[in-house]
PDB file of N, CA, C and O in Angstrom:
ATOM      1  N   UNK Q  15      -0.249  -5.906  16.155  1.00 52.00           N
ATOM      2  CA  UNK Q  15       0.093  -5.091  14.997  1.00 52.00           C
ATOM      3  C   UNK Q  15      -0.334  -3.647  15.183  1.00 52.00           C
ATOM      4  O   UNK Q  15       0.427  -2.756  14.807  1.00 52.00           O
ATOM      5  N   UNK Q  16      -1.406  -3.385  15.693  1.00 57.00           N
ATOM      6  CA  UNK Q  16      -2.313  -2.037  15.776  1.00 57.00           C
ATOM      7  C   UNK Q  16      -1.293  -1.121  16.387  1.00 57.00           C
ATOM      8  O   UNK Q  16      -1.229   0.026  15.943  1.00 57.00           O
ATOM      9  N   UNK Q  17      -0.026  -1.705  17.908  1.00 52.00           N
ATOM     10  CA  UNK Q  17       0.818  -1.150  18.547  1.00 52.00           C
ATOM     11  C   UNK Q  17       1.747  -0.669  17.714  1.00 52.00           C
ATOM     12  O   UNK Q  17       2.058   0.518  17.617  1.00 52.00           O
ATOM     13  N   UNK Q  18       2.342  -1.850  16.916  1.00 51.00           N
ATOM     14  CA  UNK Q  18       3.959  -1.201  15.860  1.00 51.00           C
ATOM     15  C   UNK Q  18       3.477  -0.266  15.241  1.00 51.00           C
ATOM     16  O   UNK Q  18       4.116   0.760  15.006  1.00 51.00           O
ATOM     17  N   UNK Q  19       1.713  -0.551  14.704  1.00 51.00           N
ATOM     18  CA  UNK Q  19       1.012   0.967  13.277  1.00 51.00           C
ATOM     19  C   UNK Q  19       1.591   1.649  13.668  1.00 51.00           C
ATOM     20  O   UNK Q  19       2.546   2.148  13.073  1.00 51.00           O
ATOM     21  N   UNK Q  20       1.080   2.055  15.325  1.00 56.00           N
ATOM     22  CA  UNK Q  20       0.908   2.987  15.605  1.00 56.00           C
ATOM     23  C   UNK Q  20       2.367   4.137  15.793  1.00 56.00           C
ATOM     24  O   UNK Q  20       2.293   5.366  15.825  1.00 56.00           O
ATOM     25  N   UNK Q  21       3.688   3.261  15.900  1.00 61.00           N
ATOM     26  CA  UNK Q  21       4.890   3.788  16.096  1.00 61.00           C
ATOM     27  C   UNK Q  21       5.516   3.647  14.537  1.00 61.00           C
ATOM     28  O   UNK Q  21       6.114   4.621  14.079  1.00 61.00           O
ATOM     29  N   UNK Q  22       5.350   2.247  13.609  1.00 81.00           N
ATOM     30  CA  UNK Q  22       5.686   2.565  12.329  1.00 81.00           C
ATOM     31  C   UNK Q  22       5.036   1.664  11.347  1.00 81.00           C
ATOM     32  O   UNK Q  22       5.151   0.455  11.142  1.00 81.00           O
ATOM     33  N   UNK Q  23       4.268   2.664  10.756  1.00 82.00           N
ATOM     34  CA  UNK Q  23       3.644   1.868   9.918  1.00 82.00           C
ATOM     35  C   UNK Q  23       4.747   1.107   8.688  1.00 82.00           C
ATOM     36  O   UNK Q  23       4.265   0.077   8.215  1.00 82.00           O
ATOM     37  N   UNK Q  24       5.698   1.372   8.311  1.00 81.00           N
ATOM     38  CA  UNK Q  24       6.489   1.199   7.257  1.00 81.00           C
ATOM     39  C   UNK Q  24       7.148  -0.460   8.012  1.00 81.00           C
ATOM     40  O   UNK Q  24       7.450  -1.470   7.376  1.00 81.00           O
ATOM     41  N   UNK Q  25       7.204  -0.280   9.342  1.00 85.00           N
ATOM     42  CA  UNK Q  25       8.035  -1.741   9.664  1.00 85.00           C
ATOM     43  C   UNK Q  25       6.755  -2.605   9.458  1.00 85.00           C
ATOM     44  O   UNK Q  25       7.127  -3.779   9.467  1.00 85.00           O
ATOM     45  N   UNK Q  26       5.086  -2.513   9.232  1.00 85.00           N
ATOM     46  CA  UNK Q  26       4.313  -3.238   9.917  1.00 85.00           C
ATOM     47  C   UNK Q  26       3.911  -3.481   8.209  1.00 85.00           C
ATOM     48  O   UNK Q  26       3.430  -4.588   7.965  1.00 85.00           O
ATOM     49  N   UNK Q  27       4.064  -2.597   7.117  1.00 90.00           N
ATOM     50  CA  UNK Q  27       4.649  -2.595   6.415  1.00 90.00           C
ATOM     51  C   UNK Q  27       5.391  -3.857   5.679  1.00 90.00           C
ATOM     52  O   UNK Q  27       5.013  -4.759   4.932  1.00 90.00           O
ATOM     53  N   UNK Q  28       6.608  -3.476   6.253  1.00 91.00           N
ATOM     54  CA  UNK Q  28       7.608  -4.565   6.057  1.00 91.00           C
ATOM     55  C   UNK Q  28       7.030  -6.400   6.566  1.00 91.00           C
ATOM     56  O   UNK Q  28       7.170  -7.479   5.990  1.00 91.00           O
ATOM     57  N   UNK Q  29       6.422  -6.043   7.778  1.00 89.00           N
ATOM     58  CA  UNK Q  29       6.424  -7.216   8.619  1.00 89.00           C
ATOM     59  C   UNK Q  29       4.903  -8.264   7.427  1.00 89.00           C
ATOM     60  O   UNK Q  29       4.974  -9.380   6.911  1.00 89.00           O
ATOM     61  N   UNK Q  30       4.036  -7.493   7.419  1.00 90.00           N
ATOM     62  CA  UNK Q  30       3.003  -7.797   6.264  1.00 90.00           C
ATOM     63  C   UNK Q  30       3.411  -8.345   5.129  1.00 90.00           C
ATOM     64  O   UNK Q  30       2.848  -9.316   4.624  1.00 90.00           O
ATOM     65  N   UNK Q  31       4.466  -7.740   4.618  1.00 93.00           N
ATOM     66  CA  UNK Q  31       4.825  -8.359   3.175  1.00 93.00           C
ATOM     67  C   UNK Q  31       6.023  -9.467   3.351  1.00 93.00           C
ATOM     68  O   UNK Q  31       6.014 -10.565   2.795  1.00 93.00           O
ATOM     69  N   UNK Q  32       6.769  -9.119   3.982  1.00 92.00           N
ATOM     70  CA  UNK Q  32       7.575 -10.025   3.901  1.00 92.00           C
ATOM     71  C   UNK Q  32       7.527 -11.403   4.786  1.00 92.00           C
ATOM     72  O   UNK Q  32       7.970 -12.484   4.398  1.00 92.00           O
ATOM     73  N   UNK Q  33       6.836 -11.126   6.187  1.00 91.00           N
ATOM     74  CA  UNK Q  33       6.743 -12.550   7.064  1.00 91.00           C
ATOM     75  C   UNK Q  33       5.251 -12.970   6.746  1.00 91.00           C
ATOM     76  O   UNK Q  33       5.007 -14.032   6.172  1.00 91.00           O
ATOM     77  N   UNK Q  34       4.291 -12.108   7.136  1.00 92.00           N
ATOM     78  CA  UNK Q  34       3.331 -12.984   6.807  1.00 92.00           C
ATOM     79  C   UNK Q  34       2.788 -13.096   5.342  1.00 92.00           C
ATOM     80  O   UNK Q  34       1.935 -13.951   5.105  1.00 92.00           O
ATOM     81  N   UNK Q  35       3.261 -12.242   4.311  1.00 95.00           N
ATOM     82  CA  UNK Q  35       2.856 -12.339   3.119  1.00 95.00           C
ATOM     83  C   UNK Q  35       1.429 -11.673   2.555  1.00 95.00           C
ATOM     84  O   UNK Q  35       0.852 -12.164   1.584  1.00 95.00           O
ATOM     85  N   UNK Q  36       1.083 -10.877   3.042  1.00 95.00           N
ATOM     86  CA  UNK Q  36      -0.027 -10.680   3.225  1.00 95.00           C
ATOM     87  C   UNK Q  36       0.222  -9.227   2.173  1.00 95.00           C
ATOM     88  O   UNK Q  36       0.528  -8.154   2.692  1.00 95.00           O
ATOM     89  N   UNK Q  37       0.049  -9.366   0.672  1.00 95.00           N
ATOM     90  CA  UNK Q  37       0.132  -7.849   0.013  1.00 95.00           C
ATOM     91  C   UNK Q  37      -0.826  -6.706   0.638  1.00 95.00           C
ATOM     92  O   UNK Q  37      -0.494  -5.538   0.837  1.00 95.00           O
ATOM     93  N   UNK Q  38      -1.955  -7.230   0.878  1.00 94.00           N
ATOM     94  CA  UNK Q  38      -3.394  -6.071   0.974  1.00 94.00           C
ATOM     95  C   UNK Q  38      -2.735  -5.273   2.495  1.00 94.00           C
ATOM     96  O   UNK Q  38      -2.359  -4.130   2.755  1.00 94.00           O
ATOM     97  N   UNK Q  39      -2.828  -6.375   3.162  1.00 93.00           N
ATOM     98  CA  UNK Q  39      -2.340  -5.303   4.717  1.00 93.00           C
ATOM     99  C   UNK Q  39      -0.840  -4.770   4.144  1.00 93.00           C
ATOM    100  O   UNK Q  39      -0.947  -3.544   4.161  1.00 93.00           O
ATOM    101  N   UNK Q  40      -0.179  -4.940   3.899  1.00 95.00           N
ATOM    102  CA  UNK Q  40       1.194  -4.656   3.491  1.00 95.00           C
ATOM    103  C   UNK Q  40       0.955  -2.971   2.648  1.00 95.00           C
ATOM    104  O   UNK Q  40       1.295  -1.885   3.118  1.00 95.00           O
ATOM    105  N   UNK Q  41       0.493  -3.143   1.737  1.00 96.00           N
ATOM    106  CA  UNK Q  41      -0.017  -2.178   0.982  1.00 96.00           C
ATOM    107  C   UNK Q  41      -0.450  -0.750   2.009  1.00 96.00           C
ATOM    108  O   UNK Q  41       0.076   0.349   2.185  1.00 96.00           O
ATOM    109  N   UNK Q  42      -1.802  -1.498   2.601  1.00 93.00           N
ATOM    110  CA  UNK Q  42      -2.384  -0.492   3.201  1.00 93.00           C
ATOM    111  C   UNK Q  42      -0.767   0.275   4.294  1.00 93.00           C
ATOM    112  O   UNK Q  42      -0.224   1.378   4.225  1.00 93.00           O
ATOM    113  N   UNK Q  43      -0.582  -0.517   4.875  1.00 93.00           N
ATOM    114  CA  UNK Q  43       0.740   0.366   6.069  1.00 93.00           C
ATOM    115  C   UNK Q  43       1.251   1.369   5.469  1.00 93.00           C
ATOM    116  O   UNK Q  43       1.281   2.550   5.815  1.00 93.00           O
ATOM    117  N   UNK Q  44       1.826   0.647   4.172  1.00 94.00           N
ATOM    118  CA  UNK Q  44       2.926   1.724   3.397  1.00 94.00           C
ATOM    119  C   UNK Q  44       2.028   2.981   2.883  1.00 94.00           C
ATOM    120  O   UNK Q  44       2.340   4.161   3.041  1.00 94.00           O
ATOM    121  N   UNK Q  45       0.811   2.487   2.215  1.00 95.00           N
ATOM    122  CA  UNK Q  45      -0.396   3.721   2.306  1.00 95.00           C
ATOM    123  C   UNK Q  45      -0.229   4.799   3.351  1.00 95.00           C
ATOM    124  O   UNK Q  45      -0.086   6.003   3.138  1.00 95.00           O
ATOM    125  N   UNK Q  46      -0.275   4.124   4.610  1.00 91.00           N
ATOM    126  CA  UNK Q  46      -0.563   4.661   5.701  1.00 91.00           C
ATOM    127  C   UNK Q  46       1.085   5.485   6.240  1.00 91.00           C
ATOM    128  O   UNK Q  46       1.190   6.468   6.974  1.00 91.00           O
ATOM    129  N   UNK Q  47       2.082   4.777   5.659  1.00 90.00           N
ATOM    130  CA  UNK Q  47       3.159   5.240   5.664  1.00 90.00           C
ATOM    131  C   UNK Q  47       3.625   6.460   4.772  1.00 90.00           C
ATOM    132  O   UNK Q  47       4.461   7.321   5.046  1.00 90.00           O
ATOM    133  N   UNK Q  48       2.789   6.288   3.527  1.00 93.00           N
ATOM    134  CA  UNK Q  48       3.173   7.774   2.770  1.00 93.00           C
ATOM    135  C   UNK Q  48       2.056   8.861   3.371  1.00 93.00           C
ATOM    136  O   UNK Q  48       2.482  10.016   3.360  1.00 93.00           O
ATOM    137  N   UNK Q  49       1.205   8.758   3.700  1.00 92.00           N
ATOM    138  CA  UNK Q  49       0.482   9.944   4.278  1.00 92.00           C
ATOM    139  C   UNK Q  49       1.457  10.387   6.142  1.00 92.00           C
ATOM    140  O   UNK Q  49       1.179  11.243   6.983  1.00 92.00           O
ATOM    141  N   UNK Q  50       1.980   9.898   6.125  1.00 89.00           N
ATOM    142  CA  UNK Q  50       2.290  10.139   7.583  1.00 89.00           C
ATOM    143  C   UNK Q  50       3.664  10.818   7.051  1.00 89.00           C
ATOM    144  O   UNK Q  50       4.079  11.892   7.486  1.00 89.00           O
ATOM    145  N   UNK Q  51       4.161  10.231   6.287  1.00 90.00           N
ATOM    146  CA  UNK Q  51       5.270  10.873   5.654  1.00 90.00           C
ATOM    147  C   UNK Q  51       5.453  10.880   3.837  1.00 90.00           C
ATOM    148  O   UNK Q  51       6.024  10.036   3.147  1.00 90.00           O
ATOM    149  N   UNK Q  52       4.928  11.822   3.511  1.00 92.00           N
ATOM    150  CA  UNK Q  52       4.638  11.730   1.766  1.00 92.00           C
ATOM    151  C   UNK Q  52       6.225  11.862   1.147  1.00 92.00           C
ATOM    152  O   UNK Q  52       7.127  12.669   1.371  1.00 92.00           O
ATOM    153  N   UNK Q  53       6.141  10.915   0.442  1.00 90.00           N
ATOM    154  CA  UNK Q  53       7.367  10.635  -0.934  1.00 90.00           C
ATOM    155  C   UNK Q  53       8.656  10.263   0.496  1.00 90.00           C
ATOM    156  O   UNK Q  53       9.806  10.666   0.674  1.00 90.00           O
ATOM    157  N   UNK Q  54       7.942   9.518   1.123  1.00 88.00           N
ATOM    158  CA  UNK Q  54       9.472   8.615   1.485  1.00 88.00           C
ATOM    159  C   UNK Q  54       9.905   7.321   0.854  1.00 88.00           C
ATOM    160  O   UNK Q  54       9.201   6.312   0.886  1.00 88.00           O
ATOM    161  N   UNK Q  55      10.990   7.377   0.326  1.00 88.00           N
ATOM    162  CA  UNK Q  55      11.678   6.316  -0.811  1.00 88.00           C
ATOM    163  C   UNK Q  55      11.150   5.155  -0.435  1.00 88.00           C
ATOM    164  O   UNK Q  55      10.695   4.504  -1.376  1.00 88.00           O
ATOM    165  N   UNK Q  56      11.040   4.595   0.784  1.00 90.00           N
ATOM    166  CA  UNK Q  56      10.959   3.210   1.073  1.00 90.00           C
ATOM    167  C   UNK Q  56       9.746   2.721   0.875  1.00 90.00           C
ATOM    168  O   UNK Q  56       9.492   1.656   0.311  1.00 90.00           O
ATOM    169  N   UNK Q  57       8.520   3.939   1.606  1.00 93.00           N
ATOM    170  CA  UNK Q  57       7.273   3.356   1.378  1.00 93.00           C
ATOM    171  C   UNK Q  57       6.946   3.604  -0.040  1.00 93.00           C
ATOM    172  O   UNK Q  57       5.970   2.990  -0.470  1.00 93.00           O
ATOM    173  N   UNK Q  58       7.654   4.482  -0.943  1.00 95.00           N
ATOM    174  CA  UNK Q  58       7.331   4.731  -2.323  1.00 95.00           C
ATOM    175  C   UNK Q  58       7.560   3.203  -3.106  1.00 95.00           C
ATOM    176  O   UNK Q  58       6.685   2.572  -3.699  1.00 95.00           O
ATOM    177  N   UNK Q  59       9.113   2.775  -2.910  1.00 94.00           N
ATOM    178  CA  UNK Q  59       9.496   1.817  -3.478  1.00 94.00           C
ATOM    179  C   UNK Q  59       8.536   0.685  -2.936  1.00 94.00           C
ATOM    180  O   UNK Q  59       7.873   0.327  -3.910  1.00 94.00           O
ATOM    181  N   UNK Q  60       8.275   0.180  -2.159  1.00 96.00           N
ATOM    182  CA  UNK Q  60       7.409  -0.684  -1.742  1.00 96.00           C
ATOM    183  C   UNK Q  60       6.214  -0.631  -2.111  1.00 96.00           C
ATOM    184  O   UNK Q  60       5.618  -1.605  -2.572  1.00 96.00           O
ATOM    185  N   UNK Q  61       5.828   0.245  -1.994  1.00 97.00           N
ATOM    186  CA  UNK Q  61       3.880   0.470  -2.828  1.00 97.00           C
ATOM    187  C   UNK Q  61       3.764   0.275  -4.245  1.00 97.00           C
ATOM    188  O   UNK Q  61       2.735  -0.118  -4.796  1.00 97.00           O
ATOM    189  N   UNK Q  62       5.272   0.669  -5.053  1.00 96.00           N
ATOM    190  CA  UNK Q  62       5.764   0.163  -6.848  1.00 96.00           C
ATOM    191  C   UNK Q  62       5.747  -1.246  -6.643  1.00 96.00           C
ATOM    192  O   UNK Q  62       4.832  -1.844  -7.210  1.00 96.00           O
ATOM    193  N   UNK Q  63       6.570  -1.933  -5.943  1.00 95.00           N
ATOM    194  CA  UNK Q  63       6.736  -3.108  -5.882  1.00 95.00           C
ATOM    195  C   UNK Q  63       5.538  -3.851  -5.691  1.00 95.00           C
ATOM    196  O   UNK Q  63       5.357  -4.885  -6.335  1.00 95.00           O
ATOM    197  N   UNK Q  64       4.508  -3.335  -4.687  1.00 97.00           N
ATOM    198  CA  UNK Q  64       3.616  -4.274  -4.399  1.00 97.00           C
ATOM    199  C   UNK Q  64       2.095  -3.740  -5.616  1.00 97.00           C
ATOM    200  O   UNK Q  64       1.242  -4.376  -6.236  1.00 97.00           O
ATOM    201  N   UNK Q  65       2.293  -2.866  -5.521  1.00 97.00           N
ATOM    202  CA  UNK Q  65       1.198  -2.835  -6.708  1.00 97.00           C
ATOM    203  C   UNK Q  65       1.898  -3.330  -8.104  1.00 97.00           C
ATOM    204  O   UNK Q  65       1.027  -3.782  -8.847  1.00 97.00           O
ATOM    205  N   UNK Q  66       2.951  -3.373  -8.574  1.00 95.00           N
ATOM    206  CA  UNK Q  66       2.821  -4.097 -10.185  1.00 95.00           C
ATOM    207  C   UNK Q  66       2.675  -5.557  -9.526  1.00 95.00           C
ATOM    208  O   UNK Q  66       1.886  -6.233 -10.186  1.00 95.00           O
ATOM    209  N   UNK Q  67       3.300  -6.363  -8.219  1.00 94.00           N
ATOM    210  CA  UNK Q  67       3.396  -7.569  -7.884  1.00 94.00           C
ATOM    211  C   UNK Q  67       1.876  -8.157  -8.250  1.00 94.00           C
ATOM    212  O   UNK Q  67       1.781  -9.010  -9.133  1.00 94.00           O
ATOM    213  N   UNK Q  68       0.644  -7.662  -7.520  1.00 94.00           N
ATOM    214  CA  UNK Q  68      -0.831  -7.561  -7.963  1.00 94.00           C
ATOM    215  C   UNK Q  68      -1.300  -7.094  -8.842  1.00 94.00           C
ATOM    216  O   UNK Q  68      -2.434  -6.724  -8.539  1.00 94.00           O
ATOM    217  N   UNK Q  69      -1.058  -6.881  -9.836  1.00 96.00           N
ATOM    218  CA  UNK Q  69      -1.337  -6.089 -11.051  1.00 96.00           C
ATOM    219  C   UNK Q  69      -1.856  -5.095 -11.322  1.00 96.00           C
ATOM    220  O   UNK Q  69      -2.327  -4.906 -12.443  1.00 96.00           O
ATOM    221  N   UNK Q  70      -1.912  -3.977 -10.113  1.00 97.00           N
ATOM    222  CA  UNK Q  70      -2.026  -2.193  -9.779  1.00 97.00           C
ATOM    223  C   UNK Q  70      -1.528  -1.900 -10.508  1.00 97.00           C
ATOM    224  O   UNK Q  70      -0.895  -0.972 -10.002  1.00 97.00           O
ATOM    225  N   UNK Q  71      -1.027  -1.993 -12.240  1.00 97.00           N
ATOM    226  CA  UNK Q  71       0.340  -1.116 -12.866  1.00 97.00           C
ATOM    227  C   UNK Q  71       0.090   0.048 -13.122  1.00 97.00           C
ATOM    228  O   UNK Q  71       1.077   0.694 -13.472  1.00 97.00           O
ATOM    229  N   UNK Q  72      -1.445   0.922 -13.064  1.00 97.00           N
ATOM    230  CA  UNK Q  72      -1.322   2.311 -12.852  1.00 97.00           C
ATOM    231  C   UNK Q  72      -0.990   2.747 -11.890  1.00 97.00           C
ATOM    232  O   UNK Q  72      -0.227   3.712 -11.930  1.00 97.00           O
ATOM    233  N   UNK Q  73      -1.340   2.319 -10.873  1.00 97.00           N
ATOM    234  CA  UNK Q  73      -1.106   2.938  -9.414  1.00 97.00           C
ATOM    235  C   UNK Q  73       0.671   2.643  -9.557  1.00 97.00           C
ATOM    236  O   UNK Q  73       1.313   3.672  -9.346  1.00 97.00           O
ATOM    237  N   UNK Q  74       1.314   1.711  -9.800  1.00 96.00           N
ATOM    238  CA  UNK Q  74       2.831   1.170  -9.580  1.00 96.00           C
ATOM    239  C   UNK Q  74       3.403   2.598 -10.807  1.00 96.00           C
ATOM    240  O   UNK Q  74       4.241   3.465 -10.563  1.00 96.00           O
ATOM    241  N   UNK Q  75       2.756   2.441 -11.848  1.00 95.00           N
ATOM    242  CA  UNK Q  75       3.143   3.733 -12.633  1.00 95.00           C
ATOM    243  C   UNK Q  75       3.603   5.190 -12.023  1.00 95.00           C
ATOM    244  O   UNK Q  75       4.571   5.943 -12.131  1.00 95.00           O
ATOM    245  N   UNK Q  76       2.184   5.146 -11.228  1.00 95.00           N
ATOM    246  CA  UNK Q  76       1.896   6.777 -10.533  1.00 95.00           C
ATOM    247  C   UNK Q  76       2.961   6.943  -9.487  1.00 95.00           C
ATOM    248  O   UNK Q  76       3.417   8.020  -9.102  1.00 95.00           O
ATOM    249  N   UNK Q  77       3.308   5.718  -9.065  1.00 95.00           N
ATOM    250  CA  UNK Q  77       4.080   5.790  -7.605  1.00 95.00           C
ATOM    251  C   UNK Q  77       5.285   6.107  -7.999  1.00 95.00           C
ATOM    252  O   UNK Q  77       5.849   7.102  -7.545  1.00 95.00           O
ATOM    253  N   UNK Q  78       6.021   5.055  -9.176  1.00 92.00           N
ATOM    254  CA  UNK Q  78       7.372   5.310  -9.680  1.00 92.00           C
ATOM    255  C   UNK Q  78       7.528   6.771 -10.722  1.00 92.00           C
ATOM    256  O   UNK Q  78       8.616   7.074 -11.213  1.00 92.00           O
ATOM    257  N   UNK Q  79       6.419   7.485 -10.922  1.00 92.00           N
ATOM    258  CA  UNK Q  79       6.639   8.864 -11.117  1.00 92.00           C
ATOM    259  C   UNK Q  79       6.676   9.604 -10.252  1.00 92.00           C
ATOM    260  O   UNK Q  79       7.158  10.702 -10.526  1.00 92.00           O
ATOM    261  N   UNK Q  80       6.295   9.417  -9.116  1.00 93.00           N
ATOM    262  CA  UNK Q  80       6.531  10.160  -7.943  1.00 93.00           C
ATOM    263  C   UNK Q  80       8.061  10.156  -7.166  1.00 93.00           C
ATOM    264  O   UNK Q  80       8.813  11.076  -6.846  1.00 93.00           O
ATOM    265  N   UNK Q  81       8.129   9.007  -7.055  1.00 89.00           N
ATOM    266  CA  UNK Q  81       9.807   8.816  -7.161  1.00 89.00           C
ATOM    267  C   UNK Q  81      10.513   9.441  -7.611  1.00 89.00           C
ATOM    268  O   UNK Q  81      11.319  10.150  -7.010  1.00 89.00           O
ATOM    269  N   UNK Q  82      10.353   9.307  -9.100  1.00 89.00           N
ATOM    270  CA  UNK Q  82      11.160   9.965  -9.993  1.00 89.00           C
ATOM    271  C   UNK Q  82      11.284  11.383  -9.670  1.00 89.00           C
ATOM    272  O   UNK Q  82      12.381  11.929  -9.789  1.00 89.00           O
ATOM    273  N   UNK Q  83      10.376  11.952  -9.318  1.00 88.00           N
ATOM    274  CA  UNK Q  83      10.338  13.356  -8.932  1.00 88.00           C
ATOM    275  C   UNK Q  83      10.846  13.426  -8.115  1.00 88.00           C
ATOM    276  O   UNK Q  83      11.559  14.415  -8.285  1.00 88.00           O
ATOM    277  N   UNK Q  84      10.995  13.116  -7.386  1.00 86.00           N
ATOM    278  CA  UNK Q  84      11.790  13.441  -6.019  1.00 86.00           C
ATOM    279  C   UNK Q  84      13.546  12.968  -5.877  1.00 86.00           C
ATOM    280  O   UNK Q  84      14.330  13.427  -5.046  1.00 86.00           O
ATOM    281  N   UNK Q  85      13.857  11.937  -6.939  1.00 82.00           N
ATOM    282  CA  UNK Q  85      15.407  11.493  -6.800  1.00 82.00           C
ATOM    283  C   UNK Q  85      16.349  12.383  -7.259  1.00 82.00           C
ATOM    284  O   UNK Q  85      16.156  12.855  -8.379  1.00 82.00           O
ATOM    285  N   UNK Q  86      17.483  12.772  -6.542  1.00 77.00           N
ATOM    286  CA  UNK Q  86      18.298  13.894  -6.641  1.00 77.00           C
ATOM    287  C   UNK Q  86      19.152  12.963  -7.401  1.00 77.00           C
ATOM    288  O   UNK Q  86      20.182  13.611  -7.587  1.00 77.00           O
ATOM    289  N   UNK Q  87      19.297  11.816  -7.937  1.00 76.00           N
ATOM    290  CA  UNK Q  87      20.364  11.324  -8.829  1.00 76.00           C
ATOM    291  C   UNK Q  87      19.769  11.405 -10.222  1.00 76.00           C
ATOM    292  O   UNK Q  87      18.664  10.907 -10.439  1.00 76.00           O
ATOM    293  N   UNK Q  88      20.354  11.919 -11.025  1.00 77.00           N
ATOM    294  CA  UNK Q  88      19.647  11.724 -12.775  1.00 77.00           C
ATOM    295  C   UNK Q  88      19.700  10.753 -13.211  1.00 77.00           C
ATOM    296  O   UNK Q  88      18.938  10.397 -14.109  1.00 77.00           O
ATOM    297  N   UNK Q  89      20.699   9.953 -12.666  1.00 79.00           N
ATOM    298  CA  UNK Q  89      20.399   8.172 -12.995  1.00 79.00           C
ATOM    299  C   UNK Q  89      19.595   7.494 -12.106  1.00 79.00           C
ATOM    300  O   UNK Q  89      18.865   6.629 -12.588  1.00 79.00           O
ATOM    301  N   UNK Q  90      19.566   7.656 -11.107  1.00 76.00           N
ATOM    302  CA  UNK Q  90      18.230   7.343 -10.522  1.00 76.00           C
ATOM    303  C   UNK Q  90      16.896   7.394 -11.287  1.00 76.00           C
ATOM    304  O   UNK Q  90      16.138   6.522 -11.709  1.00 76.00           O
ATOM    305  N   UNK Q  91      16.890   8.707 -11.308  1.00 68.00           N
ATOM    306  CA  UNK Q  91      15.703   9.368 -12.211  1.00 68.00           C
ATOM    307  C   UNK Q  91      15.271   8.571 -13.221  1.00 68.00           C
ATOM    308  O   UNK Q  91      14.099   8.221 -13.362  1.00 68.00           O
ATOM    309  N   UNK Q  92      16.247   8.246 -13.987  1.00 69.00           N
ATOM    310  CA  UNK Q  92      15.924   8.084 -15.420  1.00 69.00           C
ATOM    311  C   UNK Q  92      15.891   6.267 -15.588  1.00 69.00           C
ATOM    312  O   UNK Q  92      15.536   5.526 -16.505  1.00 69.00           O
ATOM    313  N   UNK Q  93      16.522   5.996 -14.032  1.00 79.00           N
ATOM    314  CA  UNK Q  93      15.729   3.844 -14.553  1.00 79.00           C
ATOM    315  C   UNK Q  93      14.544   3.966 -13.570  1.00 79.00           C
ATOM    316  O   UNK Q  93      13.899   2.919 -13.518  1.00 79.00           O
ATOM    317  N   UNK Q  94      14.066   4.982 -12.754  1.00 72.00           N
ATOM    318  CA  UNK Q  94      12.772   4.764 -12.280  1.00 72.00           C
ATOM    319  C   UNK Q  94      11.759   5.301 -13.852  1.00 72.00           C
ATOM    320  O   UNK Q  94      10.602   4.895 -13.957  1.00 72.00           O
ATOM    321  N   UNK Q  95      12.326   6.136 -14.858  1.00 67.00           N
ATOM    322  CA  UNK Q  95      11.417   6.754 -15.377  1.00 67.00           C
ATOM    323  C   UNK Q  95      11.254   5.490 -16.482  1.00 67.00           C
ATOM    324  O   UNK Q  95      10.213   5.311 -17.115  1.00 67.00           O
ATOM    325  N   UNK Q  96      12.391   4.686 -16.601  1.00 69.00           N
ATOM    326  CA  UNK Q  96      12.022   3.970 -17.798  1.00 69.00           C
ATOM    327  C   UNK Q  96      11.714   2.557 -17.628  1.00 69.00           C
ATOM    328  O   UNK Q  96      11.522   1.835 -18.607  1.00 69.00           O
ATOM    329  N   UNK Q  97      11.626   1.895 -15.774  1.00 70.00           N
ATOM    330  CA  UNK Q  97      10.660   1.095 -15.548  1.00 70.00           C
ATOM    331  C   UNK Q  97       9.492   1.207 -16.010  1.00 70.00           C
ATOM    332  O   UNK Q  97       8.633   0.373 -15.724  1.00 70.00           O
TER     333      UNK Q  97
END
């Protein structure tokens, strides 16, 4: 795993949550995925997803306002704002 981090955290990411199931490592990648690249949709949407999944709903809050800020669609905007 330490090898894919190191090329993408967002697939290792992916690989955490979805094959082995594992929210906490999952979490952390995409963590590790928005600092490497801040307000990218995927690791945004994924860090919403996995923090309300665990019951983070401020952090899932904070994330899907961050989103929101950044979506160039106004309907976009406005069902991330009223999740």
């Amino acid at each position: 795993l330490e090898i894919l981090f190191a090329v993408s955290p967002q697939h290792v990411g992916d690989l955490c949550e979805r094959t082995l199931r594992d929210p906490v490592r999952a979490t952390a990648a995409y963590l590790e995925a928005d600092r490497a690249e801040p307000d990218h949709p995927v690791a945004l949407g994924a860090l919403a997803r996995l923090y309300g999944a665990t019951g983070a709903y401020a952090r899932a809050i904070e994330v899907l306002r961050r989103r929101a800020a950044i979506a160039t669609v106004a309907r976009a905007r406005a069902e991330l704002y009223h999740r």
